[in-house]
Amino acid sequence: MSIDVSSGSPAARAVPIQGVVFDFGAVLSMTPFETGLLIEQRLDLPKGSISWCGPLDPTLDHLWRGMLAGEISEREYWRRRASEVGRLFGEDWTPRDFYRRVCAALGDDWIRPGMADLLDEIRSHGLKTGVLSNELELFHGPEWVASLEILRKVDAMVDASHTGILKPDSRAYQAIATALDLPLSDLLFVDDQARNVAGARAVGMQAVHFEITNTASAINVIRAAIGDARGGAARRTTTS
């Protein structure tokens, strides 16, 4: 099946997916945009310290709009935000400093609810799972990444922290396809940024735009793709 990312509706395809590849940040994990109040409480920050809206309301976040327009990189966006919060502690924070403090404060609350179960569900149908991230280890550090229970549910991970190849570069998608030993066309890719979704579709992957303003819709589309894959496997067993 293919995925119409403009409407989120699945369309029939001759060959069902054989694997699902997730972005990590904002898909498998929560974002500071969604957890700002909790971050303020856990870090004992003044109310309104984490007030950036990002994709929740780009009209109120000029830095996010600049990132979407290609005026600054995503890394630069988070460098500036980390620096802002660090100054509240009288320190000069990098994105890793920011995320280290946030993840320690939030613990399991940083992982998006239901995503670990979704990975289990995908694997229970015999499909492969992968993660394709632009800066997971760069932002969080190797020790934290190694400690994540949810990543033990993935068959392969490609992180631009090591490869230096950022989505939507076509080589990034090819790298995860190679790691999973599957054709690009047999993979469903899930990302919160439209340009990365477009990049995946450009190389022949199926893709879902995981909008954090409507996560339930994206998860429903993923589950529909899983069901289609299961049905396809049953049909192949019956006719073989």
PDB file of C-alpha atoms in Angstrom, residues 5-239:
ATOM      1  CA  VAL A   5       0.396  12.053   3.300  1.00  0.00           C
ATOM      2  CA  SER A   6      -1.869  14.941   2.412  1.00  0.00           C
ATOM      3  CA  SER A   7      -4.963  13.196   3.693  1.00  0.00           C
ATOM      4  CA  GLY A   8      -3.431  10.442   5.802  1.00  0.00           C
ATOM      5  CA  SER A   9      -5.515   7.823   4.011  1.00  0.00           C
ATOM      6  CA  PRO A  10      -4.098   4.514   2.790  1.00  0.00           C
ATOM      7  CA  ALA A  11      -4.457   3.469  -0.827  1.00  0.00           C
ATOM      8  CA  ALA A  12      -4.256  -0.057  -2.185  1.00  0.00           C
ATOM      9  CA  ARG A  13      -0.877  -1.346  -3.303  1.00  0.00           C
ATOM     10  CA  ALA A  14       0.151  -4.681  -4.762  1.00  0.00           C
ATOM     11  CA  VAL A  15       2.975  -5.374  -2.274  1.00  0.00           C
ATOM     12  CA  PRO A  16       2.356  -4.651   1.431  1.00  0.00           C
ATOM     13  CA  ILE A  17       5.057  -3.111   3.592  1.00  0.00           C
ATOM     14  CA  GLN A  18       7.703  -5.304   5.154  1.00  0.00           C
ATOM     15  CA  GLY A  19       9.005  -2.842   7.713  1.00  0.00           C
ATOM     16  CA  VAL A  20       8.334   0.458   9.478  1.00  0.00           C
ATOM     17  CA  VAL A  21      11.034   3.105  10.040  1.00  0.00           C
ATOM     18  CA  PHE A  22      10.513   5.810  12.656  1.00  0.00           C
ATOM     19  CA  ASP A  23      12.151   9.117  13.334  1.00  0.00           C
ATOM     20  CA  PHE A  24      12.971   9.269  17.034  1.00  0.00           C
ATOM     21  CA  GLY A  25      12.503  12.843  18.220  1.00  0.00           C
ATOM     22  CA  ALA A  26       8.830  13.909  18.250  1.00  0.00           C
ATOM     23  CA  VAL A  27       7.700  10.477  17.049  1.00  0.00           C
ATOM     24  CA  LEU A  28       8.963   7.862  19.503  1.00  0.00           C
ATOM     25  CA  SER A  29       9.646  10.592  22.047  1.00  0.00           C
ATOM     26  CA  MET A  30       7.744  13.608  23.245  1.00  0.00           C
ATOM     27  CA  THR A  31       8.894  17.150  22.490  1.00  0.00           C
ATOM     28  CA  PRO A  32       9.555  20.207  24.670  1.00  0.00           C
ATOM     29  CA  PHE A  33       6.655  21.832  22.816  1.00  0.00           C
ATOM     30  CA  GLU A  34       4.282  19.272  24.336  1.00  0.00           C
ATOM     31  CA  THR A  35       5.960  18.947  27.740  1.00  0.00           C
ATOM     32  CA  GLY A  36       6.948  22.562  28.420  1.00  0.00           C
ATOM     33  CA  LEU A  37       4.906  22.909  31.603  1.00  0.00           C
ATOM     34  CA  LEU A  38       6.199  19.616  32.965  1.00  0.00           C
ATOM     35  CA  ILE A  39       9.792  20.600  32.161  1.00  0.00           C
ATOM     36  CA  GLU A  40       9.326  23.897  33.986  1.00  0.00           C
ATOM     37  CA  GLN A  41       7.951  22.088  37.031  1.00  0.00           C
ATOM     38  CA  ARG A  42      10.614  19.383  37.118  1.00  0.00           C
ATOM     39  CA  LEU A  43      13.510  21.838  36.581  1.00  0.00           C
ATOM     40  CA  ASP A  44      11.967  24.438  38.917  1.00  0.00           C
ATOM     41  CA  LEU A  45      11.928  27.088  36.196  1.00  0.00           C
ATOM     42  CA  PRO A  46       9.770  30.217  36.166  1.00  0.00           C
ATOM     43  CA  LYS A  47       6.431  29.755  34.454  1.00  0.00           C
ATOM     44  CA  GLY A  48       6.672  30.586  30.763  1.00  0.00           C
ATOM     45  CA  SER A  49      10.355  29.681  30.457  1.00  0.00           C
ATOM     46  CA  ILE A  50       9.523  26.926  27.934  1.00  0.00           C
ATOM     47  CA  SER A  51       6.892  28.742  25.912  1.00  0.00           C
ATOM     48  CA  TRP A  52       8.034  27.932  22.380  1.00  0.00           C
ATOM     49  CA  CYS A  53       5.258  26.615  20.190  1.00  0.00           C
ATOM     50  CA  GLY A  54       7.192  25.015  17.316  1.00  0.00           C
ATOM     51  CA  PRO A  55       4.812  22.973  15.156  1.00  0.00           C
ATOM     52  CA  LEU A  56       1.956  23.474  17.612  1.00  0.00           C
ATOM     53  CA  ASP A  57       1.668  27.078  16.423  1.00  0.00           C
ATOM     54  CA  PRO A  58       4.497  28.241  14.115  1.00  0.00           C
ATOM     55  CA  THR A  59       2.984  31.736  13.962  1.00  0.00           C
ATOM     56  CA  LEU A  60       4.132  32.262  17.566  1.00  0.00           C
ATOM     57  CA  ASP A  61       7.637  30.808  17.128  1.00  0.00           C
ATOM     58  CA  HIS A  62       9.802  32.875  14.794  1.00  0.00           C
ATOM     59  CA  LEU A  63      12.807  30.575  15.163  1.00  0.00           C
ATOM     60  CA  TRP A  64      10.727  27.553  14.138  1.00  0.00           C
ATOM     61  CA  ARG A  65       9.425  29.419  11.109  1.00  0.00           C
ATOM     62  CA  GLY A  66      13.008  30.242  10.178  1.00  0.00           C
ATOM     63  CA  MET A  67      13.959  26.583  10.473  1.00  0.00           C
ATOM     64  CA  LEU A  68      11.048  25.519   8.257  1.00  0.00           C
ATOM     65  CA  ALA A  69      12.057  28.142   5.704  1.00  0.00           C
ATOM     66  CA  GLY A  70      15.613  26.815   5.630  1.00  0.00           C
ATOM     67  CA  GLU A  71      17.060  30.002   7.178  1.00  0.00           C
ATOM     68  CA  ILE A  72      18.548  28.034  10.087  1.00  0.00           C
ATOM     69  CA  SER A  73      19.106  24.309  10.635  1.00  0.00           C
ATOM     70  CA  GLU A  74      17.222  22.235  13.165  1.00  0.00           C
ATOM     71  CA  ARG A  75      20.461  21.938  15.106  1.00  0.00           C
ATOM     72  CA  GLU A  76      20.761  25.722  15.195  1.00  0.00           C
ATOM     73  CA  TYR A  77      17.168  26.015  16.388  1.00  0.00           C
ATOM     74  CA  TRP A  78      17.889  23.787  19.375  1.00  0.00           C
ATOM     75  CA  ARG A  79      21.273  25.414  20.002  1.00  0.00           C
ATOM     76  CA  ARG A  80      19.531  28.738  20.503  1.00  0.00           C
ATOM     77  CA  ARG A  81      16.738  27.286  22.640  1.00  0.00           C
ATOM     78  CA  ALA A  82      19.222  25.390  24.814  1.00  0.00           C
ATOM     79  CA  SER A  83      21.259  28.554  25.273  1.00  0.00           C
ATOM     80  CA  GLU A  84      18.134  30.466  26.366  1.00  0.00           C
ATOM     81  CA  VAL A  85      17.304  27.909  29.070  1.00  0.00           C
ATOM     82  CA  GLY A  86      20.916  27.557  30.178  1.00  0.00           C
ATOM     83  CA  ARG A  87      21.104  31.279  30.837  1.00  0.00           C
ATOM     84  CA  LEU A  88      18.302  30.874  33.380  1.00  0.00           C
ATOM     85  CA  PHE A  89      20.748  28.717  35.364  1.00  0.00           C
ATOM     86  CA  GLY A  90      23.643  31.063  34.704  1.00  0.00           C
ATOM     87  CA  GLU A  91      25.215  28.470  32.416  1.00  0.00           C
ATOM     88  CA  ASP A  92      26.072  28.130  28.722  1.00  0.00           C
ATOM     89  CA  TRP A  93      24.085  25.089  27.576  1.00  0.00           C
ATOM     90  CA  THR A  94      24.440  23.098  24.379  1.00  0.00           C
ATOM     91  CA  PRO A  95      21.491  21.064  23.046  1.00  0.00           C
ATOM     92  CA  ARG A  96      23.009  18.006  24.738  1.00  0.00           C
ATOM     93  CA  ASP A  97      23.104  19.854  28.085  1.00  0.00           C
ATOM     94  CA  PHE A  98      19.459  20.814  27.640  1.00  0.00           C
ATOM     95  CA  TYR A  99      18.266  17.336  26.694  1.00  0.00           C
ATOM     96  CA  ARG A 100      20.383  15.674  29.370  1.00  0.00           C
ATOM     97  CA  ARG A 101      18.667  17.751  32.027  1.00  0.00           C
ATOM     98  CA  VAL A 102      15.212  17.392  30.501  1.00  0.00           C
ATOM     99  CA  CYS A 103      15.428  13.620  29.997  1.00  0.00           C
ATOM    100  CA  ALA A 104      16.752  13.097  33.512  1.00  0.00           C
ATOM    101  CA  ALA A 105      13.894  15.182  34.892  1.00  0.00           C
ATOM    102  CA  LEU A 106      11.151  13.534  32.840  1.00  0.00           C
ATOM    103  CA  GLY A 107      12.382   9.920  32.852  1.00  0.00           C
ATOM    104  CA  ASP A 108       9.886   7.589  31.165  1.00  0.00           C
ATOM    105  CA  ASP A 109       7.551  10.538  30.596  1.00  0.00           C
ATOM    106  CA  TRP A 110       9.855  11.550  27.743  1.00  0.00           C
ATOM    107  CA  ILE A 111       8.864   8.497  25.646  1.00  0.00           C
ATOM    108  CA  ARG A 112       5.624   9.016  23.747  1.00  0.00           C
ATOM    109  CA  PRO A 113       2.840   6.930  25.338  1.00  0.00           C
ATOM    110  CA  GLY A 114       1.827   3.896  23.316  1.00  0.00           C
ATOM    111  CA  MET A 115       4.825   3.833  20.983  1.00  0.00           C
ATOM    112  CA  ALA A 116       6.581   0.926  22.696  1.00  0.00           C
ATOM    113  CA  ASP A 117       3.376  -1.096  22.355  1.00  0.00           C
ATOM    114  CA  LEU A 118       3.096  -0.076  18.693  1.00  0.00           C
ATOM    115  CA  LEU A 119       6.617  -1.364  18.025  1.00  0.00           C
ATOM    116  CA  ASP A 120       5.688  -4.647  19.699  1.00  0.00           C
ATOM    117  CA  GLU A 121       2.566  -4.842  17.541  1.00  0.00           C
ATOM    118  CA  ILE A 122       4.542  -4.267  14.348  1.00  0.00           C
ATOM    119  CA  ARG A 123       7.083  -6.936  15.255  1.00  0.00           C
ATOM    120  CA  SER A 124       4.337  -9.390  16.231  1.00  0.00           C
ATOM    121  CA  HIS A 125       3.200  -9.318  12.588  1.00  0.00           C
ATOM    122  CA  GLY A 126       6.647 -10.322  11.397  1.00  0.00           C
ATOM    123  CA  LEU A 127       7.585  -6.847  10.164  1.00  0.00           C
ATOM    124  CA  LYS A 128      10.946  -5.209  10.749  1.00  0.00           C
ATOM    125  CA  THR A 129      11.361  -1.959  12.673  1.00  0.00           C
ATOM    126  CA  GLY A 130      13.975   0.750  12.324  1.00  0.00           C
ATOM    127  CA  VAL A 131      14.926   4.229  13.494  1.00  0.00           C
ATOM    128  CA  LEU A 132      16.340   6.921  11.204  1.00  0.00           C
ATOM    129  CA  SER A 133      17.387   9.992  13.193  1.00  0.00           C
ATOM    130  CA  ASN A 134      19.254  13.146  12.316  1.00  0.00           C
ATOM    131  CA  GLU A 135      20.786  13.817  15.717  1.00  0.00           C
ATOM    132  CA  LEU A 136      19.743  11.378  18.417  1.00  0.00           C
ATOM    133  CA  GLU A 137      23.149  10.786  19.974  1.00  0.00           C
ATOM    134  CA  LEU A 138      24.342  14.315  19.201  1.00  0.00           C
ATOM    135  CA  PHE A 139      21.542  15.750  21.322  1.00  0.00           C
ATOM    136  CA  HIS A 140      21.237  13.098  24.024  1.00  0.00           C
ATOM    137  CA  GLY A 141      24.634  11.460  24.374  1.00  0.00           C
ATOM    138  CA  PRO A 142      25.617   7.812  23.861  1.00  0.00           C
ATOM    139  CA  GLU A 143      24.966   6.700  27.442  1.00  0.00           C
ATOM    140  CA  TRP A 144      21.343   7.838  27.405  1.00  0.00           C
ATOM    141  CA  VAL A 145      20.715   6.330  23.975  1.00  0.00           C
ATOM    142  CA  ALA A 146      22.195   2.998  25.124  1.00  0.00           C
ATOM    143  CA  SER A 147      19.879   3.010  28.154  1.00  0.00           C
ATOM    144  CA  LEU A 148      16.644   3.271  26.153  1.00  0.00           C
ATOM    145  CA  GLU A 149      14.443   0.211  26.498  1.00  0.00           C
ATOM    146  CA  ILE A 150      12.348   1.246  23.492  1.00  0.00           C
ATOM    147  CA  LEU A 151      15.355   1.000  21.165  1.00  0.00           C
ATOM    148  CA  ARG A 152      15.697  -2.671  22.055  1.00  0.00           C
ATOM    149  CA  LYS A 153      12.502  -3.137  20.069  1.00  0.00           C
ATOM    150  CA  VAL A 154      14.137  -1.951  16.812  1.00  0.00           C
ATOM    151  CA  ASP A 155      16.016  -4.125  14.359  1.00  0.00           C
ATOM    152  CA  ALA A 156      18.292  -1.361  13.053  1.00  0.00           C
ATOM    153  CA  MET A 157      19.092   2.289  13.712  1.00  0.00           C
ATOM    154  CA  VAL A 158      20.880   4.844  11.558  1.00  0.00           C
ATOM    155  CA  ASP A 159      21.830   8.105  13.263  1.00  0.00           C
ATOM    156  CA  ALA A 160      23.327  11.070  11.415  1.00  0.00           C
ATOM    157  CA  SER A 161      25.301  11.788  14.593  1.00  0.00           C
ATOM    158  CA  HIS A 162      27.606   9.095  13.191  1.00  0.00           C
ATOM    159  CA  THR A 163      26.987   9.121   9.443  1.00  0.00           C
ATOM    160  CA  GLY A 164      26.864  12.882   8.980  1.00  0.00           C
ATOM    161  CA  ILE A 165      24.087  12.389   6.402  1.00  0.00           C
ATOM    162  CA  LEU A 166      20.953  14.290   7.356  1.00  0.00           C
ATOM    163  CA  LYS A 167      17.421  13.655   6.151  1.00  0.00           C
ATOM    164  CA  PRO A 168      16.126  14.472   3.557  1.00  0.00           C
ATOM    165  CA  ASP A 169      19.349  13.412   1.792  1.00  0.00           C
ATOM    166  CA  SER A 170      18.478  10.294  -0.222  1.00  0.00           C
ATOM    167  CA  ARG A 171      21.522   8.489   1.191  1.00  0.00           C
ATOM    168  CA  ALA A 172      20.027   8.577   4.687  1.00  0.00           C
ATOM    169  CA  TYR A 173      16.978   6.581   3.595  1.00  0.00           C
ATOM    170  CA  GLN A 174      19.101   4.156   1.626  1.00  0.00           C
ATOM    171  CA  ALA A 175      21.265   3.581   4.691  1.00  0.00           C
ATOM    172  CA  ILE A 176      18.335   2.397   6.838  1.00  0.00           C
ATOM    173  CA  ALA A 177      16.965   0.271   3.995  1.00  0.00           C
ATOM    174  CA  THR A 178      20.372  -1.398   3.690  1.00  0.00           C
ATOM    175  CA  ALA A 179      20.571  -1.902   7.458  1.00  0.00           C
ATOM    176  CA  LEU A 180      17.157  -3.612   7.415  1.00  0.00           C
ATOM    177  CA  ASP A 181      17.972  -5.545   4.221  1.00  0.00           C
ATOM    178  CA  LEU A 182      14.750  -4.410   2.570  1.00  0.00           C
ATOM    179  CA  PRO A 183      13.976  -2.420  -0.596  1.00  0.00           C
ATOM    180  CA  LEU A 184      13.037   1.200  -0.043  1.00  0.00           C
ATOM    181  CA  SER A 185       9.634   0.543  -1.613  1.00  0.00           C
ATOM    182  CA  ASP A 186       8.813  -2.029   1.070  1.00  0.00           C
ATOM    183  CA  LEU A 187       9.342   0.392   3.944  1.00  0.00           C
ATOM    184  CA  LEU A 188       6.911   2.748   5.622  1.00  0.00           C
ATOM    185  CA  PHE A 189       8.669   5.851   6.960  1.00  0.00           C
ATOM    186  CA  VAL A 190       7.249   7.972   9.811  1.00  0.00           C
ATOM    187  CA  ASP A 191       8.545  11.477  10.561  1.00  0.00           C
ATOM    188  CA  ASP A 192       7.218  14.671  12.111  1.00  0.00           C
ATOM    189  CA  GLN A 193       8.747  16.979   9.490  1.00  0.00           C
ATOM    190  CA  ALA A 194       7.061  17.276   6.112  1.00  0.00           C
ATOM    191  CA  ARG A 195      10.329  17.794   4.239  1.00  0.00           C
ATOM    192  CA  ASN A 196      11.682  14.486   5.556  1.00  0.00           C
ATOM    193  CA  VAL A 197       8.455  12.752   4.555  1.00  0.00           C
ATOM    194  CA  ALA A 198       8.769  14.267   1.079  1.00  0.00           C
ATOM    195  CA  GLY A 199      12.377  13.073   0.905  1.00  0.00           C
ATOM    196  CA  ALA A 200      11.298   9.536   1.742  1.00  0.00           C
ATOM    197  CA  ARG A 201       8.602   9.543  -0.910  1.00  0.00           C
ATOM    198  CA  ALA A 202      11.093  10.890  -3.460  1.00  0.00           C
ATOM    199  CA  VAL A 203      13.228   7.752  -3.074  1.00  0.00           C
ATOM    200  CA  GLY A 204      10.218   5.419  -3.329  1.00  0.00           C
ATOM    201  CA  MET A 205       9.390   4.830   0.318  1.00  0.00           C
ATOM    202  CA  GLN A 206       5.877   4.947   1.660  1.00  0.00           C
ATOM    203  CA  ALA A 207       5.544   7.665   4.271  1.00  0.00           C
ATOM    204  CA  VAL A 208       3.367   9.087   7.034  1.00  0.00           C
ATOM    205  CA  HIS A 209       3.597  12.643   8.332  1.00  0.00           C
ATOM    206  CA  PHE A 210       3.462  12.274  12.124  1.00  0.00           C
ATOM    207  CA  GLU A 211       1.964  15.597  13.135  1.00  0.00           C
ATOM    208  CA  ILE A 212       2.159  16.094  16.890  1.00  0.00           C
ATOM    209  CA  THR A 213      -1.083  18.049  16.703  1.00  0.00           C
ATOM    210  CA  ASN A 214      -2.855  14.879  15.529  1.00  0.00           C
ATOM    211  CA  THR A 215      -0.825  11.845  16.565  1.00  0.00           C
ATOM    212  CA  ALA A 216      -3.866   9.551  16.749  1.00  0.00           C
ATOM    213  CA  SER A 217      -4.494   9.949  13.014  1.00  0.00           C
ATOM    214  CA  ALA A 218      -0.907   9.049  12.138  1.00  0.00           C
ATOM    215  CA  ILE A 219      -0.975   5.998  14.409  1.00  0.00           C
ATOM    216  CA  ASN A 220      -4.227   4.860  12.780  1.00  0.00           C
ATOM    217  CA  VAL A 221      -2.590   5.062   9.344  1.00  0.00           C
ATOM    218  CA  ILE A 222       0.387   3.043  10.588  1.00  0.00           C
ATOM    219  CA  ARG A 223      -1.946   0.420  12.025  1.00  0.00           C
ATOM    220  CA  ALA A 224      -3.843   0.255   8.729  1.00  0.00           C
ATOM    221  CA  ALA A 225      -0.551  -0.418   6.955  1.00  0.00           C
ATOM    222  CA  ILE A 226       0.267  -3.161   9.468  1.00  0.00           C
ATOM    223  CA  GLY A 227      -3.132  -4.743   8.839  1.00  0.00           C
ATOM    224  CA  ASP A 228      -2.578  -4.611   5.094  1.00  0.00           C
ATOM    225  CA  ALA A 229       0.817  -6.264   5.513  1.00  0.00           C
ATOM    226  CA  ARG A 230      -0.698  -9.007   7.644  1.00  0.00           C
ATOM    227  CA  GLY A 231      -3.423  -9.593   5.054  1.00  0.00           C
ATOM    228  CA  GLY A 232      -0.847  -9.699   2.283  1.00  0.00           C
ATOM    229  CA  ALA A 233       1.164 -12.301   4.160  1.00  0.00           C
ATOM    230  CA  ALA A 234      -1.946 -14.404   4.652  1.00  0.00           C
ATOM    231  CA  ARG A 235      -2.778 -14.182   0.943  1.00  0.00           C
ATOM    232  CA  ARG A 236       0.724 -15.235  -0.044  1.00  0.00           C
ATOM    233  CA  THR A 237       0.551 -18.209   2.333  1.00  0.00           C
ATOM    234  CA  THR A 238      -2.812 -19.259   0.939  1.00  0.00           C
ATOM    235  CA  THR A 239      -1.762 -19.040  -2.705  1.00  0.00           C
TER     236      THR A 239
END
